[in-house]
Amino acid sequence: MAIDLKDLLGEYLLEVNPNNESNEPYRQVPTSDLDNKVVAIYFSAHWCGPCQHLTPILAKHYKEVQS
């Protein structure tokens, strides 16, 4: 069963603005840009011990996958 990300996340998302000429650090992108892509959503809390351990590990693997 596929989840409609627009229903879950809203019509637009914020993305780090890749345009270094702009003073805006983020830009709005339509949620539909995620159609037919794999999406992982991770929530954590600063007070959660296991989250404090897992978040840096996930960030490291994310960077490896992106390169």
Coordinates of N, CA and C in Angstrom, one line a residue:
M1 N 0.8 -1.2 0.0 CA 0.0 0.0 0.0 C 0.9 1.2 0.0
A2 N 0.7 2.1 -1.0 CA 1.5 3.3 -1.1 C 0.8 4.4 -0.3
I3 N 1.6 5.2 0.4 CA 1.1 6.4 1.1 C 1.3 7.6 0.3
D4 N 0.2 8.4 0.2 CA 0.3 9.6 -0.5 C 1.1 10.7 0.4
L5 N 2.3 11.0 0.0 CA 3.1 11.9 0.8 C 2.5 13.3 0.9
K6 N 1.7 13.7 0.0 CA 1.1 15.0 0.0 C 0.1 15.0 1.2
D7 N -0.6 13.9 1.4 CA -1.5 13.8 2.6 C -0.8 13.8 3.9
L8 N 0.4 13.2 3.9 CA 1.2 13.0 5.1 C 2.0 14.3 5.4
L9 N 2.6 14.9 4.4 CA 3.6 16.0 4.7 C 3.1 17.4 4.2
G10 N 2.0 17.4 3.5 CA 1.6 18.7 3.0 C 2.0 18.9 1.5
E11 N 1.6 20.0 0.9 CA 1.8 20.2 -0.5 C 3.2 20.6 -0.8
Y12 N 3.9 21.3 0.1 CA 5.3 21.7 -0.1 C 6.2 21.3 1.0
L13 N 7.5 21.1 0.7 CA 8.6 20.8 1.7 C 9.6 21.9 1.5
L14 N 10.5 22.0 2.6 CA 11.6 22.9 2.5 C 12.8 22.1 2.1
E15 N 13.6 22.7 1.2 CA 14.9 22.1 0.8 C 16.0 23.1 1.0
V16 N 17.1 22.6 1.3 CA 18.3 23.5 1.4 C 18.5 24.1 0.0
N17 N 18.6 25.4 -0.1 CA 18.6 26.1 -1.4 C 20.0 25.8 -2.0
P18 N 20.1 25.1 -3.1 CA 21.4 24.8 -3.7 C 22.0 26.0 -4.4
N19 N 21.2 27.1 -4.6 CA 21.7 28.3 -5.3 C 22.4 29.2 -4.3
N20 N 23.7 29.1 -4.4 CA 24.5 29.9 -3.4 C 24.4 31.4 -3.7
E21 N 23.9 31.8 -4.8 CA 23.8 33.3 -5.1 C 22.6 33.9 -4.3
S22 N 21.7 33.0 -3.8 CA 20.5 33.5 -3.1 C 20.8 33.7 -1.7
N23 N 20.2 34.7 -1.1 CA 20.3 34.9 0.4 C 19.4 34.0 1.2
E24 N 18.5 33.3 0.5 CA 17.5 32.4 1.1 C 18.2 31.1 1.4
P25 N 18.2 30.6 2.6 CA 18.9 29.3 2.9 C 18.0 28.1 2.4
Y26 N 16.7 28.3 2.3 CA 15.8 27.2 1.9 C 14.9 27.6 0.8
R27 N 14.4 26.7 0.1 CA 13.4 26.9 -1.0 C 12.3 25.9 -0.8
Q28 N 11.1 26.3 -1.3 CA 9.9 25.4 -1.3 C 10.0 24.5 -2.5
V29 N 9.7 23.2 -2.3 CA 9.6 22.3 -3.4 C 8.3 21.5 -3.3
P30 N 7.6 21.2 -4.4 CA 6.4 20.4 -4.2 C 6.7 19.0 -3.7
T31 N 5.8 18.5 -2.9 CA 5.9 17.2 -2.3 C 5.9 16.2 -3.5
S32 N 5.3 16.5 -4.6 CA 5.2 15.6 -5.7 C 6.5 15.3 -6.3
D33 N 7.6 16.1 -6.0 CA 8.9 15.8 -6.5 C 9.5 14.5 -5.9
L34 N 8.8 14.0 -4.8 CA 9.2 12.7 -4.2 C 8.5 11.5 -4.9
D35 N 7.6 11.7 -5.8 CA 6.9 10.6 -6.4 C 7.9 9.7 -7.0
N36 N 7.7 8.4 -6.9 CA 8.5 7.3 -7.4 C 10.0 7.3 -6.8
K37 N 10.1 7.9 -5.6 CA 11.4 7.9 -5.0 C 11.3 7.2 -3.6
V38 N 12.4 6.7 -3.1 CA 12.4 6.1 -1.8 C 12.5 7.2 -0.8
V39 N 11.6 7.2 0.2 CA 11.6 8.3 1.2 C 11.7 7.6 2.6
A40 N 12.6 8.1 3.4 CA 12.7 7.7 4.8 C 12.5 8.9 5.7
I41 N 11.7 8.7 6.7 CA 11.4 9.8 7.6 C 11.8 9.4 9.0
Y42 N 12.6 10.1 9.7 CA 13.2 9.8 11.0 C 12.9 10.9 11.9
F43 N 12.4 10.6 13.1 CA 12.1 11.5 14.1 C 13.0 11.1 15.3
S44 N 13.5 12.1 16.0 CA 14.3 11.8 17.2 C 14.1 13.0 18.2
A45 N 14.5 12.8 19.4 CA 14.4 13.8 20.5 C 15.8 14.0 21.1
H46 N 16.1 15.2 21.5 CA 17.4 15.5 22.0 C 17.6 14.8 23.4
W47 N 16.5 14.5 24.1 CA 16.6 13.9 25.4 C 16.6 12.4 25.3
C48 N 16.5 11.8 24.1 CA 16.4 10.4 24.0 C 17.8 9.8 23.8
G49 N 18.3 9.0 24.8 CA 19.6 8.4 24.7 C 19.8 7.6 23.5
P50 N 19.0 6.6 23.1 CA 19.2 5.8 21.9 C 19.2 6.7 20.7
C51 N 18.4 7.7 20.6 CA 18.4 8.6 19.5 C 19.7 9.4 19.4
Q52 N 20.2 9.8 20.5 CA 21.5 10.5 20.5 C 22.6 9.6 19.9
H53 N 22.5 8.3 20.1 CA 23.5 7.4 19.6 C 23.2 7.1 18.1
L54 N 22.0 6.9 17.7 CA 21.6 6.5 16.4 C 21.7 7.6 15.3
T55 N 21.4 8.8 15.7 CA 21.3 9.9 14.7 C 22.6 10.1 14.0
P56 N 23.8 10.2 14.7 CA 25.1 10.4 14.0 C 25.4 9.2 13.0
I57 N 25.0 8.0 13.4 CA 25.2 6.8 12.6 C 24.4 6.9 11.3
L58 N 23.1 7.3 11.4 CA 22.3 7.5 10.3 C 22.8 8.6 9.4
A59 N 23.3 9.7 10.0 CA 23.8 10.8 9.2 C 25.1 10.4 8.4
K60 N 25.9 9.6 9.0 CA 27.1 9.1 8.3 C 26.7 8.2 7.1
H61 N 25.8 7.3 7.3 CA 25.4 6.4 6.2 C 24.7 7.2 5.1
Y62 N 23.9 8.2 5.5 CA 23.2 9.0 4.5 C 24.3 9.7 3.6
K63 N 25.3 10.3 4.2 CA 26.3 11.0 3.5 C 27.0 10.0 2.5
E64 N 27.3 8.8 3.0 CA 27.9 7.8 2.2 C 27.1 7.4 1.0
V65 N 25.8 7.3 1.2 CA 24.9 6.9 0.1 C 24.7 8.0 -0.9
Q66 N 24.8 9.3 -0.4 CA 24.7 10.4 -1.3 C 25.9 10.6 -2.2
S67 N 27.1 10.2 -1.8 CA 28.3 10.4 -2.6 C 28.5 9.3 -3.6

